[in-house]
mmCIF file of C-alpha atoms in Angstrom:
data_model
loop_
_atom_site.group_PDB
_atom_site.id
_atom_site.type_symbol
_atom_site.label_atom_id
_atom_site.label_comp_id
_atom_site.label_asym_id
_atom_site.label_seq_id
_atom_site.Cartn_x
_atom_site.Cartn_y
_atom_site.Cartn_z
ATOM 1 C CA ASN A 1 0.000 0.000 0.000
ATOM 2 C CA ALA A 2 2.088 2.893 -1.314
ATOM 3 C CA GLY A 3 2.064 6.135 0.583
ATOM 4 C CA VAL A 4 2.073 9.632 -0.859
ATOM 5 C CA MET A 5 4.596 9.707 -3.694
ATOM 6 C CA GLN A 6 6.431 12.866 -4.625
ATOM 7 C CA ASN A 7 8.958 13.410 -7.371
ATOM 8 C CA PRO A 8 11.540 14.481 -7.905
ATOM 9 C CA ARG A 9 13.104 14.252 -4.441
ATOM 10 C CA HIS A 10 15.606 16.930 -5.324
ATOM 11 C CA LEU A 11 15.311 19.589 -8.013
ATOM 12 C CA VAL A 12 17.884 22.190 -8.976
ATOM 13 C CA ARG A 13 16.902 25.134 -11.126
ATOM 14 C CA ARG A 14 18.553 28.362 -12.207
ATOM 15 C CA ARG A 15 16.847 31.669 -11.598
ATOM 16 C CA GLY A 16 14.187 32.317 -14.228
ATOM 17 C CA GLN A 17 13.535 28.651 -15.014
ATOM 18 C CA GLU A 18 10.367 26.714 -14.283
ATOM 19 C CA ALA A 19 9.973 24.062 -11.578
ATOM 20 C CA ARG A 20 7.361 21.300 -11.706
ATOM 21 C CA LEU A 21 6.714 19.228 -8.617
ATOM 22 C CA ARG A 22 4.542 16.121 -8.746
ATOM 23 C CA CYS A 23 2.451 14.392 -6.120
ATOM 24 C CA SER A 24 0.485 11.166 -6.306
ATOM 25 C CA PRO A 25 -1.824 10.753 -3.304
ATOM 26 C CA MET A 26 -2.267 7.567 -1.347
ATOM 27 C CA LYS A 27 -4.582 5.027 -2.948
ATOM 28 C CA GLY A 28 -8.176 5.938 -2.218
ATOM 29 C CA HIS A 29 -7.346 9.532 -1.288
ATOM 30 C CA SER A 30 -9.013 12.291 -3.276
ATOM 31 C CA HIS A 31 -7.795 15.384 -1.406
ATOM 32 C CA VAL A 32 -4.324 16.849 -1.920
ATOM 33 C CA TYR A 33 -2.580 19.617 0.023
ATOM 34 C CA TRP A 34 0.700 21.382 -0.681
ATOM 35 C CA TYR A 35 2.881 22.868 2.057
ATOM 36 C CA ARG A 36 6.204 24.710 1.928
ATOM 37 C CA GLN A 37 8.919 24.390 4.554
ATOM 38 C CA LEU A 38 11.810 26.823 4.688
ATOM 39 C CA PRO A 39 15.020 25.638 6.416
ATOM 40 C CA GLU A 40 14.636 25.438 10.198
ATOM 41 C CA GLU A 41 10.997 26.542 9.986
ATOM 42 C CA GLY A 42 7.533 25.044 10.176
ATOM 43 C CA LEU A 43 5.250 24.048 7.346
ATOM 44 C CA LYS A 44 3.132 26.692 5.662
ATOM 45 C CA PHE A 45 -0.089 25.815 3.839
ATOM 46 C CA MET A 46 -0.140 26.706 0.158
ATOM 47 C CA VAL A 47 -3.083 25.082 -1.615
ATOM 48 C CA TYR A 48 -5.803 22.446 -1.201
ATOM 49 C CA LEU A 49 -7.168 20.573 -4.207
ATOM 50 C CA GLN A 50 -9.646 17.900 -5.075
ATOM 51 C CA LYS A 51 -9.848 16.244 -8.475
ATOM 52 C CA GLU A 52 -10.183 19.032 -11.084
ATOM 53 C CA ASN A 53 -10.924 21.627 -8.396
ATOM 54 C CA ILE A 54 -8.908 24.106 -6.374
ATOM 55 C CA ILE A 55 -10.662 24.346 -3.012
ATOM 56 C CA ASP A 56 -8.400 26.785 -1.174
ATOM 57 C CA GLU A 57 -5.351 28.588 -2.586
ATOM 58 C CA SER A 58 -5.118 31.217 0.112
ATOM 59 C CA GLY A 59 -1.524 30.298 0.991
ATOM 60 C CA MET A 60 -0.156 30.345 -2.530
ATOM 61 C CA PRO A 61 1.535 33.460 -3.942
ATOM 62 C CA LYS A 62 -0.654 35.089 -6.590
ATOM 63 C CA GLU A 63 2.134 35.323 -9.137
ATOM 64 C CA ARG A 64 4.357 32.593 -10.589
ATOM 65 C CA PHE A 65 2.734 29.753 -8.596
ATOM 66 C CA SER A 66 -0.040 27.482 -9.828
ATOM 67 C CA ALA A 67 -1.390 24.070 -8.907
ATOM 68 C CA GLU A 68 -3.609 21.488 -10.507
ATOM 69 C CA PHE A 69 -4.992 18.044 -9.766
ATOM 70 C CA PRO A 70 -6.343 16.639 -13.041
ATOM 71 C CA LYS A 71 -8.865 13.859 -13.412
ATOM 72 C CA GLU A 72 -6.063 11.505 -14.381
ATOM 73 C CA GLY A 73 -2.512 11.698 -13.116
ATOM 74 C CA PRO A 74 -0.688 13.362 -10.251
ATOM 75 C CA SER A 75 -1.162 16.784 -8.737
ATOM 76 C CA ILE A 76 1.334 19.328 -10.083
ATOM 77 C CA LEU A 77 2.733 22.377 -8.307
ATOM 78 C CA ARG A 78 4.276 24.688 -10.874
ATOM 79 C CA ILE A 79 6.598 27.579 -10.128
ATOM 80 C CA GLN A 80 7.453 29.851 -13.031
ATOM 81 C CA GLN A 81 10.494 32.142 -13.247
ATOM 82 C CA VAL A 82 11.954 30.813 -10.011
ATOM 83 C CA VAL A 83 13.872 33.097 -7.653
ATOM 84 C CA ARG A 84 16.323 32.295 -4.838
ATOM 85 C CA GLY A 85 13.570 32.745 -2.261
ATOM 86 C CA ASP A 86 11.691 29.771 -3.731
ATOM 87 C CA SER A 87 14.372 27.434 -2.342
ATOM 88 C CA ALA A 88 12.566 25.239 0.164
ATOM 89 C CA ALA A 89 11.179 21.774 0.785
ATOM 90 C CA TYR A 90 7.742 21.339 -0.751
ATOM 91 C CA PHE A 91 5.583 18.682 0.864
ATOM 92 C CA CYS A 92 2.409 17.172 -0.447
ATOM 93 C CA ALA A 93 -0.159 15.523 1.810
ATOM 94 C CA SER A 94 -3.317 13.601 1.033
ATOM 95 C CA SER A 95 -6.461 12.588 2.883
ATOM 96 C CA PRO A 96 -9.452 10.383 2.062
ATOM 97 C CA GLY A 97 -11.900 13.291 1.997
ATOM 98 C CA MET A 98 -14.791 11.144 3.128
ATOM 99 C CA GLY A 99 -16.390 13.902 5.127
ATOM 100 C CA GLY A 100 -15.296 15.376 8.403
ATOM 101 C CA LEU A 101 -11.678 16.078 9.224
ATOM 102 C CA GLN A 102 -9.419 13.244 8.137
ATOM 103 C CA PRO A 103 -5.720 12.792 8.932
ATOM 104 C CA GLN A 104 -3.310 14.118 6.336
ATOM 105 C CA HIS A 105 -0.391 11.889 5.391
ATOM 106 C CA PHE A 106 2.731 13.434 3.921
ATOM 107 C CA GLY A 107 5.079 12.467 1.134
ATOM 108 C CA ASP A 108 8.876 12.653 1.366
ATOM 109 C CA GLY A 109 8.915 16.121 -0.169
ATOM 110 C CA THR A 110 10.769 17.785 -3.030
ATOM 111 C CA ARG A 111 13.788 19.824 -2.057
ATOM 112 C CA LEU A 112 14.036 22.700 -4.502
ATOM 113 C CA SER A 113 17.324 24.546 -4.819
ATOM 114 C CA ILE A 114 17.661 27.681 -6.905
ATOM 115 C CA LEU A 115 21.113 28.587 -8.169
ATOM 116 C CA GLY B 1 -6.072 34.663 10.379
ATOM 117 C CA GLU B 2 -5.525 31.483 12.337
ATOM 118 C CA ASN B 3 -2.306 31.325 14.303
ATOM 119 C CA VAL B 4 -0.715 28.498 16.297
ATOM 120 C CA GLU B 5 2.018 29.178 18.833
ATOM 121 C CA GLN B 6 4.257 26.393 20.086
ATOM 122 C CA HIS B 7 6.622 26.212 23.090
ATOM 123 C CA PRO B 8 9.364 25.486 23.823
ATOM 124 C CA SER B 9 11.400 25.762 20.634
ATOM 125 C CA THR B 10 14.003 23.352 22.002
ATOM 126 C CA LEU B 11 13.739 20.744 24.734
ATOM 127 C CA SER B 12 16.472 18.508 26.122
ATOM 128 C CA VAL B 13 15.649 15.623 28.438
ATOM 129 C CA GLN B 14 17.405 12.611 29.892
ATOM 130 C CA GLU B 15 16.369 9.215 28.619
ATOM 131 C CA GLY B 16 13.454 7.942 30.695
ATOM 132 C CA ASP B 17 12.197 11.405 31.640
ATOM 133 C CA SER B 18 8.950 12.923 30.359
ATOM 134 C CA ALA B 19 8.666 15.655 27.720
ATOM 135 C CA VAL B 20 5.811 18.132 27.353
ATOM 136 C CA ILE B 21 5.215 20.421 24.381
ATOM 137 C CA LYS B 22 2.487 23.053 24.454
ATOM 138 C CA CYS B 23 0.523 24.791 21.705
ATOM 139 C CA THR B 24 -2.023 27.592 21.689
ATOM 140 C CA TYR B 25 -4.412 28.340 18.837
ATOM 141 C CA SER B 26 -6.298 31.518 18.025
ATOM 142 C CA ASP B 27 -9.380 30.382 16.078
ATOM 143 C CA SER B 28 -12.049 29.057 18.433
ATOM 144 C CA ALA B 29 -13.662 27.235 15.476
ATOM 145 C CA SER B 30 -10.654 24.896 15.195
ATOM 146 C CA ASN B 31 -11.722 21.364 15.997
ATOM 147 C CA TYR B 32 -8.922 19.028 14.870
ATOM 148 C CA PHE B 33 -5.402 18.971 16.343
ATOM 149 C CA PRO B 34 -2.747 16.585 14.981
ATOM 150 C CA TRP B 35 0.864 16.222 16.078
ATOM 151 C CA TYR B 36 3.646 15.380 13.647
ATOM 152 C CA LYS B 37 7.180 14.116 14.226
ATOM 153 C CA GLN B 38 9.817 15.060 11.680
ATOM 154 C CA GLU B 39 13.294 13.576 11.674
ATOM 155 C CA LEU B 40 16.057 15.380 9.820
ATOM 156 C CA GLY B 41 15.477 15.300 6.065
ATOM 157 C CA LYS B 42 12.363 13.157 6.381
ATOM 158 C CA ARG B 43 8.638 13.578 5.980
ATOM 159 C CA PRO B 44 6.391 14.776 8.825
ATOM 160 C CA GLN B 45 4.816 11.678 10.370
ATOM 161 C CA LEU B 46 1.466 11.805 12.123
ATOM 162 C CA ILE B 47 1.933 10.442 15.645
ATOM 163 C CA ILE B 48 -1.357 11.304 17.327
ATOM 164 C CA ASP B 49 -4.380 13.535 16.803
ATOM 165 C CA ILE B 50 -7.351 14.725 18.811
ATOM 166 C CA ARG B 51 -10.732 16.148 17.942
ATOM 167 C CA SER B 52 -12.511 18.814 19.927
ATOM 168 C CA ASN B 53 -15.155 16.466 21.284
ATOM 169 C CA VAL B 54 -12.606 14.780 23.582
ATOM 170 C CA GLY B 55 -10.255 16.179 26.203
ATOM 171 C CA GLU B 56 -7.515 13.562 26.168
ATOM 172 C CA LYS B 57 -6.191 10.760 24.006
ATOM 173 C CA LYS B 58 -3.432 8.276 24.719
ATOM 174 C CA ASP B 59 -1.398 5.898 22.578
ATOM 175 C CA GLN B 60 1.243 3.951 24.519
ATOM 176 C CA ARG B 61 3.888 6.494 25.626
ATOM 177 C CA ILE B 62 2.246 9.428 23.863
ATOM 178 C CA ALA B 63 -0.745 11.419 25.060
ATOM 179 C CA VAL B 64 -2.412 14.622 23.954
ATOM 180 C CA THR B 65 -4.646 16.862 26.070
ATOM 181 C CA LEU B 66 -6.974 19.586 24.833
ATOM 182 C CA ASN B 67 -8.414 22.551 26.739
ATOM 183 C CA LYS B 68 -10.990 24.164 24.451
ATOM 184 C CA THR B 69 -11.796 26.975 26.863
ATOM 185 C CA ALA B 70 -8.182 28.084 27.053
ATOM 186 C CA LYS B 71 -7.542 27.141 23.399
ATOM 187 C CA HIS B 72 -4.467 25.130 24.107
ATOM 188 C CA PHE B 73 -3.341 21.556 23.646
ATOM 189 C CA SER B 74 -0.274 19.648 24.745
ATOM 190 C CA LEU B 75 1.778 16.614 23.748
ATOM 191 C CA HIS B 76 3.121 14.402 26.522
ATOM 192 C CA ILE B 77 5.806 11.794 25.901
ATOM 193 C CA THR B 78 6.641 9.519 28.818
ATOM 194 C CA GLU B 79 9.703 7.293 29.283
ATOM 195 C CA THR B 80 11.532 9.079 26.502
ATOM 196 C CA GLN B 81 14.034 7.185 24.372
ATOM 197 C CA PRO B 82 16.873 8.473 22.145
ATOM 198 C CA GLU B 83 14.808 7.571 19.062
ATOM 199 C CA ASP B 84 12.200 10.112 20.189
ATOM 200 C CA SER B 85 14.719 12.820 19.232
ATOM 201 C CA ALA B 86 13.202 14.836 16.372
ATOM 202 C CA VAL B 87 11.304 18.044 15.640
ATOM 203 C CA TYR B 88 7.666 17.916 16.739
ATOM 204 C CA PHE B 89 4.987 20.085 15.149
ATOM 205 C CA CYS B 90 1.502 20.762 16.418
ATOM 206 C CA ALA B 91 -1.235 21.865 14.021
ATOM 207 C CA ALA B 92 -4.839 23.017 14.060
ATOM 208 C CA SER B 93 -7.589 22.725 11.498
ATOM 209 C CA LYS B 94 -11.297 23.302 11.146
ATOM 210 C CA GLU B 95 -13.912 21.560 9.089
ATOM 211 C CA ASP B 96 -14.761 24.209 6.531
ATOM 212 C CA THR B 97 -11.168 24.683 5.348
ATOM 213 C CA ASP B 98 -9.288 21.449 6.102
ATOM 214 C CA LYS B 99 -5.908 23.182 5.825
ATOM 215 C CA LEU B 100 -3.454 22.590 8.658
ATOM 216 C CA ILE B 101 -1.979 25.598 10.441
ATOM 217 C CA PHE B 102 1.306 24.500 11.968
ATOM 218 C CA GLY B 103 3.198 25.648 15.007
ATOM 219 C CA THR B 104 6.853 26.596 14.656
ATOM 220 C CA GLY B 105 8.144 23.264 15.948
ATOM 221 C CA THR B 106 9.972 21.929 18.998
ATOM 222 C CA ARG B 107 13.351 20.283 18.649
ATOM 223 C CA LEU B 108 13.434 17.471 21.215
ATOM 224 C CA GLN B 109 16.746 15.904 22.168
ATOM 225 C CA VAL B 110 16.787 12.833 24.366
ATOM 226 C CA PHE B 111 20.188 12.109 25.870
ATOM 227 C CA PRO B 112 21.105 8.518 26.783
#
């Protein structure tokens, strides 16, 4: 029973390039959440998605960042024209979404480094 | 917006002693409070959670207490072991948003 799968584990980009981070939720989970963790800090909520719907993007910067969770395939967090400040660990979590508050289980994260 | 404060930021204990980490939340509508353990370079792992309809929950050496009136909740680890060393995060959530608001973390070190 595979857990939340994220790839790549490490991603290096130069300033101005695009970064694409992928997340496949646990089997049977239909809700996906993205969080960002700066070094030595806590996790900050970015966006909450269900299949083909963005439910809450209140934590995501308005510019350069976008997220999707298509009907088929993984959820994608996309960062355009990356800057040094985007360097962080990006974690994806998933939950069953069966109604009521369900535990969120995290993937191993993608560590993004901007040169 | 919702805010979660967590104390202490670092905690050192001797093996076998107890450790207590405290969190305070600001939104009285919050009704779900998980705790995560994160080892260096690893994913946050859910270790215990509590909902607002109960005041205490226990799982072996770990317990969580919730005081809704005071809006604070605590993690208690008894008989600590060196493998308990990690960063612990509390979080709060409410039903209409589902997003987790995390505390700033507590680095626990258990010395043999």
